[in-house]
Coordinates of C-alpha atoms in Angstrom, one line a residue:
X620 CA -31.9 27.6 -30.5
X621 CA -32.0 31.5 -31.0
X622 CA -28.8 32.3 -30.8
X623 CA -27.6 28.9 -33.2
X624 CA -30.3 30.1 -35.9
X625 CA -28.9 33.6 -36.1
X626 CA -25.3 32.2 -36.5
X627 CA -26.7 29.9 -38.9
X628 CA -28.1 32.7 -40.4
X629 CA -24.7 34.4 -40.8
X630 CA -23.2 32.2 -42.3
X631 CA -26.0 31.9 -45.1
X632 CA -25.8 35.6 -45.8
X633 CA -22.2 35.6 -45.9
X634 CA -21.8 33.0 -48.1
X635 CA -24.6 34.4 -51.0
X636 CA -22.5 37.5 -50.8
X637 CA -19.1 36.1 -51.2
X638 CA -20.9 33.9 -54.5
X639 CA -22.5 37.0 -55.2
X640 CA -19.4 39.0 -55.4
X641 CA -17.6 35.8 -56.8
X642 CA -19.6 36.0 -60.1
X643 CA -19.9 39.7 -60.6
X644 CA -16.2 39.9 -60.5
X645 CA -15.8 37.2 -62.7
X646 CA -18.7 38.1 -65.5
X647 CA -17.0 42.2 -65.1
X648 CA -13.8 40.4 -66.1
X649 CA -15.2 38.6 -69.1
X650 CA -16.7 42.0 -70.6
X651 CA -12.8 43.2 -69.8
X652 CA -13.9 45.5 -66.6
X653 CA -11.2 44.8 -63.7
X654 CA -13.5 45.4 -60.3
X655 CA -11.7 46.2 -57.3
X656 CA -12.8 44.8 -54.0
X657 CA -13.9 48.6 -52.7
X658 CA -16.0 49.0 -56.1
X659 CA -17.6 45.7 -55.4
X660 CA -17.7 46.9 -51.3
X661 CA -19.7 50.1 -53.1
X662 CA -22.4 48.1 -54.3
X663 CA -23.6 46.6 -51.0
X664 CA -25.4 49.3 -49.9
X665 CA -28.1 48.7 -52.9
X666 CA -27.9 44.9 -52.7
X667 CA -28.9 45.5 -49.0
X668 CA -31.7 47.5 -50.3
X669 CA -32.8 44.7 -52.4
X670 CA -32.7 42.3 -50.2
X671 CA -33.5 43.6 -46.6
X672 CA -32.6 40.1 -45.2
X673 CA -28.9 40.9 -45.7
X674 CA -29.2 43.7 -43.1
X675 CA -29.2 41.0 -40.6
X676 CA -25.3 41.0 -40.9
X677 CA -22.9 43.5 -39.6
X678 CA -22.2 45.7 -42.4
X679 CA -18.1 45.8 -41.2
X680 CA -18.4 41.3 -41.7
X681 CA -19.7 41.8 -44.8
X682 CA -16.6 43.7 -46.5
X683 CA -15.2 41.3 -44.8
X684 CA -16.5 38.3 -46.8
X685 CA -15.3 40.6 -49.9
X686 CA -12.0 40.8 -48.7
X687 CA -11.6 37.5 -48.3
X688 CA -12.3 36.6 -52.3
X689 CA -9.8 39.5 -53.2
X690 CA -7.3 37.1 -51.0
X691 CA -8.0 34.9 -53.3
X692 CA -7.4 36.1 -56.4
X693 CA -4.1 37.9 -55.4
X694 CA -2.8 34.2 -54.4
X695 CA -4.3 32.8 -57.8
X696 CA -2.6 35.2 -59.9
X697 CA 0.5 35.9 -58.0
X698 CA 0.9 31.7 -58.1
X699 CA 0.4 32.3 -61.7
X700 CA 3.1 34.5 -62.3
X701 CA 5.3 32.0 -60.7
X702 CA 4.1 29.2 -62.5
X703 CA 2.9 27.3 -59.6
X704 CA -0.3 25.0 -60.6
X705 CA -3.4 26.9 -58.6
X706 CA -6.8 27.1 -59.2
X707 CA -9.2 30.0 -58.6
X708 CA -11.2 30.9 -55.2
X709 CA -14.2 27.8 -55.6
X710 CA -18.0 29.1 -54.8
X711 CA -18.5 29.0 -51.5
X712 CA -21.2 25.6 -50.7
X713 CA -22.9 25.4 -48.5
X714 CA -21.3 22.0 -46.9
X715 CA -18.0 23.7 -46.4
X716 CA -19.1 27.5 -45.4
X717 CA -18.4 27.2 -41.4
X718 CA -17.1 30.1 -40.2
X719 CA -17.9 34.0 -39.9
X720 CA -15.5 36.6 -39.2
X721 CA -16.5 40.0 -37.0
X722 CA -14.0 43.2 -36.9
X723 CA -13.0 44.5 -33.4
X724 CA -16.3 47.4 -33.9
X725 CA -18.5 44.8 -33.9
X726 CA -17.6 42.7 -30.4
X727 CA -17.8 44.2 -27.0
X728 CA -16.9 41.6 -23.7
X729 CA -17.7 42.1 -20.3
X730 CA -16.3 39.1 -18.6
X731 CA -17.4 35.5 -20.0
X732 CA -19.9 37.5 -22.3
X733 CA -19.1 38.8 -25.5
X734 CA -21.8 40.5 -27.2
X735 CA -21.8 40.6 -31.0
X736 CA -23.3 43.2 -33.0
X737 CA -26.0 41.5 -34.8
X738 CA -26.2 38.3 -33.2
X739 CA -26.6 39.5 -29.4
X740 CA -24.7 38.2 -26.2
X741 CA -22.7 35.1 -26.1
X742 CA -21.4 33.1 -22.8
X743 CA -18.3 31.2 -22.9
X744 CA -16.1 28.6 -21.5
X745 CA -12.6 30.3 -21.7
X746 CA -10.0 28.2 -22.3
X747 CA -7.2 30.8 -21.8
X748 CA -7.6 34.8 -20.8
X749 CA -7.5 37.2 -23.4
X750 CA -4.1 39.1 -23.7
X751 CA -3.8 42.4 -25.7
X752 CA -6.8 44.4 -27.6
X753 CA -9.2 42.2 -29.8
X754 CA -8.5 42.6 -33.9
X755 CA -11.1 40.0 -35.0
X756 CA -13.6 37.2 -33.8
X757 CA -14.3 34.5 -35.3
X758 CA -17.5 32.2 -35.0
X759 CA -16.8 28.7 -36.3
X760 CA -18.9 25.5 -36.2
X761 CA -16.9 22.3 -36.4
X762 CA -18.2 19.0 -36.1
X763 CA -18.7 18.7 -32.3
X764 CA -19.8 22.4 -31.3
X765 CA -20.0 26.0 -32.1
X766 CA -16.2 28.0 -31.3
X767 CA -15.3 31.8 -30.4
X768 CA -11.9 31.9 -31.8
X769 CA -10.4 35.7 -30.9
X770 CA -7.6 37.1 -32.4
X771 CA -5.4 39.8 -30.1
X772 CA -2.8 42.2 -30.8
X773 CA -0.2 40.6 -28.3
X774 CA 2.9 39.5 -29.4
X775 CA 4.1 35.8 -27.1
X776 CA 7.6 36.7 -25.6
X777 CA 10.5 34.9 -27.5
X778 CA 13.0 33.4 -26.3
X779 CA 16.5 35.5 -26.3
X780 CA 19.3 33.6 -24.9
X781 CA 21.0 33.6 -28.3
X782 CA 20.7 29.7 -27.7
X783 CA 21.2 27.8 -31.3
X784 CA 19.5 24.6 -32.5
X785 CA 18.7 22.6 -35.8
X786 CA 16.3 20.2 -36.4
X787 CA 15.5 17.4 -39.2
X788 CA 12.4 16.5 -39.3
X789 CA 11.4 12.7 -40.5
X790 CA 9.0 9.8 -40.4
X791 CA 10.2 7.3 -38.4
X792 CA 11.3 10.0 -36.0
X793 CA 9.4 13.3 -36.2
X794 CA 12.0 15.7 -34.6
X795 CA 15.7 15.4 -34.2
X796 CA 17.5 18.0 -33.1
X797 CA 21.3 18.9 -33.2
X798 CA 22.1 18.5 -29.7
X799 CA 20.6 14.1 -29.9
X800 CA 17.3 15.0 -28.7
X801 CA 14.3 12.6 -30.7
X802 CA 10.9 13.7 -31.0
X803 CA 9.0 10.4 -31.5
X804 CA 6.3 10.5 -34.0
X805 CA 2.5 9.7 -32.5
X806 CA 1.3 8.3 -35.4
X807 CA -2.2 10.1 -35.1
X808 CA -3.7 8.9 -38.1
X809 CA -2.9 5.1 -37.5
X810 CA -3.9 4.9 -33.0
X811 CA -7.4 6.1 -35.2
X812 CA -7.7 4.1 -37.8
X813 CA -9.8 1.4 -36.9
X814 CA -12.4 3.5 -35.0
X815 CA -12.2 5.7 -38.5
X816 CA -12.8 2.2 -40.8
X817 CA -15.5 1.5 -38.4
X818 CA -17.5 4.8 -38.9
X819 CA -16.7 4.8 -42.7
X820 CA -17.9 1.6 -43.3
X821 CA -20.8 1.8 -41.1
X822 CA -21.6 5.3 -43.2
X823 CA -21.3 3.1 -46.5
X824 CA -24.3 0.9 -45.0
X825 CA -26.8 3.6 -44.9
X826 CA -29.0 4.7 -47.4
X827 CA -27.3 8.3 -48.7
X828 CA -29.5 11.0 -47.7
X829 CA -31.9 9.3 -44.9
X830 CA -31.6 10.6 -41.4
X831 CA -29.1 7.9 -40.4
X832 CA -26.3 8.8 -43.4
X833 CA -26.2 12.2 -41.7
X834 CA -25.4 10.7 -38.0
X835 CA -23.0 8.6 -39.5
X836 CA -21.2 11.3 -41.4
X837 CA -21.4 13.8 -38.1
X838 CA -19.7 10.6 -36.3
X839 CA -17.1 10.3 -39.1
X840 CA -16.4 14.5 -39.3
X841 CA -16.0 13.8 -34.9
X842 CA -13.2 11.2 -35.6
X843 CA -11.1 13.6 -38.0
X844 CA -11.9 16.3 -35.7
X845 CA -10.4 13.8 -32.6
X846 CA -7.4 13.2 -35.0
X847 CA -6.9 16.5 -36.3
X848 CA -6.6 18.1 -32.4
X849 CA -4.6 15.1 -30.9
X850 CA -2.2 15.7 -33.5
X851 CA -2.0 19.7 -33.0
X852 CA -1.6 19.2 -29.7
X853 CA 1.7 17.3 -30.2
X854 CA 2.7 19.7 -32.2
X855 CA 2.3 22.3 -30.1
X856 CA 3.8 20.5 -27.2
X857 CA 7.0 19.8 -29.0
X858 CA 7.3 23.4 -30.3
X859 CA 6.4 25.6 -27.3
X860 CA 9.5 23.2 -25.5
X861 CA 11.5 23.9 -28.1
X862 CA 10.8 28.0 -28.4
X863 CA 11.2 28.0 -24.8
X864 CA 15.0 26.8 -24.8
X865 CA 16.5 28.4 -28.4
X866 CA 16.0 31.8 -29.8
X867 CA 17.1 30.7 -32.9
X868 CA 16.0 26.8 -34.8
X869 CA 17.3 25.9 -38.6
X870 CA 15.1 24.1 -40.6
X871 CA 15.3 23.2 -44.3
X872 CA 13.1 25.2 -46.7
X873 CA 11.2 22.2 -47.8
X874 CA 8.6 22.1 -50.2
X875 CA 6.2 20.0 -48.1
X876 CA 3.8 20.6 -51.2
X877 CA 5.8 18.5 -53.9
X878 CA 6.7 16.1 -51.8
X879 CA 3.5 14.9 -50.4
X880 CA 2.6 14.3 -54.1
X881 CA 5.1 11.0 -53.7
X882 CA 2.5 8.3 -53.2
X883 CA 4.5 6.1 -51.1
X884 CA 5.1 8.7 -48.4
X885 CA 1.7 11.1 -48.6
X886 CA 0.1 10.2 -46.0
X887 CA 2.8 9.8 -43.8
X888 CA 3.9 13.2 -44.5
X889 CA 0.5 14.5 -44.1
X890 CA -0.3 12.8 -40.7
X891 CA 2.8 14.3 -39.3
X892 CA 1.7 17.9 -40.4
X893 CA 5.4 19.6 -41.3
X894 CA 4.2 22.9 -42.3
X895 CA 1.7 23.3 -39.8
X896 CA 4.6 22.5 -37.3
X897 CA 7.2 24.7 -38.7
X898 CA 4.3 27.7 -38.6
X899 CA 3.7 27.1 -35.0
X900 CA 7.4 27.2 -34.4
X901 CA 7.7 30.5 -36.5
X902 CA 5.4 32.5 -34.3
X903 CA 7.1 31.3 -31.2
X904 CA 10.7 31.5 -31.7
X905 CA 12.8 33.1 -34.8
X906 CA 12.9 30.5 -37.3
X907 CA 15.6 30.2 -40.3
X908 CA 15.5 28.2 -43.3
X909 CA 18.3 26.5 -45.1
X910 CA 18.8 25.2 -48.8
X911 CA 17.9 21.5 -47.8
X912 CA 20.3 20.4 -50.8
X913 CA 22.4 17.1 -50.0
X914 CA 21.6 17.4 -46.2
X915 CA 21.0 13.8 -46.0
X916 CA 24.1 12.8 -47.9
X917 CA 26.6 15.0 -46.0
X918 CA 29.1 14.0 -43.4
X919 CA 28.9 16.5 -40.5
X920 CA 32.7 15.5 -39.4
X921 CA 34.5 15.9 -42.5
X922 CA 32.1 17.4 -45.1
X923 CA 32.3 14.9 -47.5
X924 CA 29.2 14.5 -50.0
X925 CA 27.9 11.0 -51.6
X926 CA 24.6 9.0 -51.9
X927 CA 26.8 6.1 -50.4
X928 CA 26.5 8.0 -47.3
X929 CA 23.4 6.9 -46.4
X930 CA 22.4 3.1 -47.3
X931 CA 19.3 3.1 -45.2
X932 CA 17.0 5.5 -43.7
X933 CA 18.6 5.4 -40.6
X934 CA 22.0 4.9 -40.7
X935 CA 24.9 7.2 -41.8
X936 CA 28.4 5.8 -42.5
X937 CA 30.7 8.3 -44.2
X938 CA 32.7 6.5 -46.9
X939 CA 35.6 9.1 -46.6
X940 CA 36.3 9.1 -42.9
X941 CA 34.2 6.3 -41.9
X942 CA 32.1 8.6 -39.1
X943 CA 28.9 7.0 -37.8
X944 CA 25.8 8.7 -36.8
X945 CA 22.4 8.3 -36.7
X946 CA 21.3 9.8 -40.1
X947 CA 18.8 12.3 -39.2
X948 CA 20.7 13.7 -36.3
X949 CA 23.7 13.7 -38.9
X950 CA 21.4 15.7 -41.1
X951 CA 20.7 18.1 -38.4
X952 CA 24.1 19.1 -37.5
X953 CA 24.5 20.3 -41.2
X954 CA 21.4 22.2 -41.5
X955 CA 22.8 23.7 -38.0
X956 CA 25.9 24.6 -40.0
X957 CA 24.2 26.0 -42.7
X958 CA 21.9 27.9 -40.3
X959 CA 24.7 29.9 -38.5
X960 CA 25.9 31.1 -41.7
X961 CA 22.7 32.8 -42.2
X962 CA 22.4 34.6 -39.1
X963 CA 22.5 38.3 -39.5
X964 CA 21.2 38.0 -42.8
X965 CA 17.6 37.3 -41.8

């Protein structure tokens, strides 16, 4: 209970000093005064002063938090100045604030004990050793327990047998690759989805606010959370075999973003988690994306382009030279093409 309240404790302080920061930065801004994040770093010391409770946090975490709301605004405004729809860095509630972050000068280990300036020693289950120097900790509470997530300065061997592959990745399949190999896809969302409908609903029956809506909702936050790792696991299965066999995978450059906002296929899209696949894949092997124009539409035997191609989702018939294929292993041969064109450019 000690150790849980001064974590809780962290995150409190953190998150008044990122809403602190938040609105002196934005009421500077209004009066025309551009504040850096080292001029709003400078006024800690005082705000320390005048409120000794904030000393309870490593100084080092603190600058930290600030950091992180000039992260922010760089994305905001560089989004802005490509005309991407964003929206500012929100105030931090209270709800959603779950994590803490601690620079390398604050954490010491000795074994399965970490000790962290300002909170005091820490046992863990390990679930892997820790490779390389540490860069950052990270203390996050999720819905089923409190995590140590450690961030190192080793770099995970590649691949580099010059081995070449492409890959399309779809719905009904989630991977195909250029040499016939299909990845199937798990379906996360919908092996859950009754147990999810269960919790909701029960949820909807309690009085909002009572003892009981908050067990419901910590049993609804542990089904997403059962959801959200089953279906990171997959991915990471599928793209550590992968990285093991090919230096090199194409993929398209696809703006996952725009087309998620298609309300037939959302949710489909977003159970199958394409970015989040494609970043796993990135730090693993070397990735390189290709203009995903008319992949789906042209013939990998004769290079022939038309919509007539491909009559269903599955199928691909070439009109010209009448070559059959599956349509997203079709697909994936071209992006392969495309791919190899690039190399040495990247």
């Amino acid at each position: 209970p000690e150790l849980i309240q001064k974590i809780e404790n962290n995150f409190s302080v953190t998150r008044c000093v990122f809403n602190l920061a938040k609105e002196t930065r934005e009421y500077a801004y209004s009066k025309g005064v551009k504040l850096s994040k080292f001029d709003l770093m400078k006024q800690l010391p005082e705000l320390k002063n005048n409120f000794p409770w904030m000393k309870d946090v490593h100084s080092q975490t603190l600058q930290g938090v600030i950091e992180r709301l000039d992260k922010g605004y760089d994305k905001f405004f560089a989004d802005l100045k490509k005309g991407i729809k964003t929206n500012k860095p929100k105030w931090a509630k209270k709800k959603d604030w779950k994590s803490v972050e601690f620079k390398s000068s604050a954490v010491k280990v000795n074994k399965d004990i970490f000790e962290i300036s300002k909170i005091g020693k820490i046992k863990i289950f390990k679930s892997r050793e820790i490779n390389g120097n540490i860069k950052l900790a990270r203390i996050v509470k999720k819905a089923d327990e409190y995590y140590l997530q450690i961030i190192t300065d080793f770099e995970i061997p590649k691949c580099n047998n010059q081995a070449q592959l492409a890959i399309d990745l779809g719905i009904s399949q989630f991977v195909v690759t250029s040499d016939g190999e299909y990845f199937e896809n798990i379906r996360t969302t919908k092996k859950y989805e009754s147990k999810l409908a269960e919790a909701q609903r029960k949820l909807s029956l309690k009085k909002k606010g009572s003892n009981n809506f908050y067990k419901e909702v910590e049993k609804v936050k542990k089904t997403y959370l059962k959801i959200q790792r089953v279906r990171e696991d997959y991915l990471h299965k599928v793209s550590r075999k992968l990285a093991n066999d090919y230096q090199y995978i194409f993929v398209e450059d696809l703006d996952v973003s725009k087309m998620i906002q298609n309300k037939d296929y959302s949710k489909s899209i977003s159970d199958v988690s394409w970015s989040k696949f494609i970043n796993y894949l990135e730090y693993k092997t070397t990735v390189i994306k290709v203009n995903p124009a008319y992949t789906s539409q042209e013939c990998s035997n004769c290079g022939h382009i038309s919509k007539e191609n491909r009559k269903t989702q599955e199928s691909f018939k070439c009109v010209k030279c009448s070559f059959e294929q599956n349509a997203d292993e079709n697909a994936s041969k071209i992006i392969k093409k495309r791919g190899q064109s690039l190399i040495g450019r990247v």
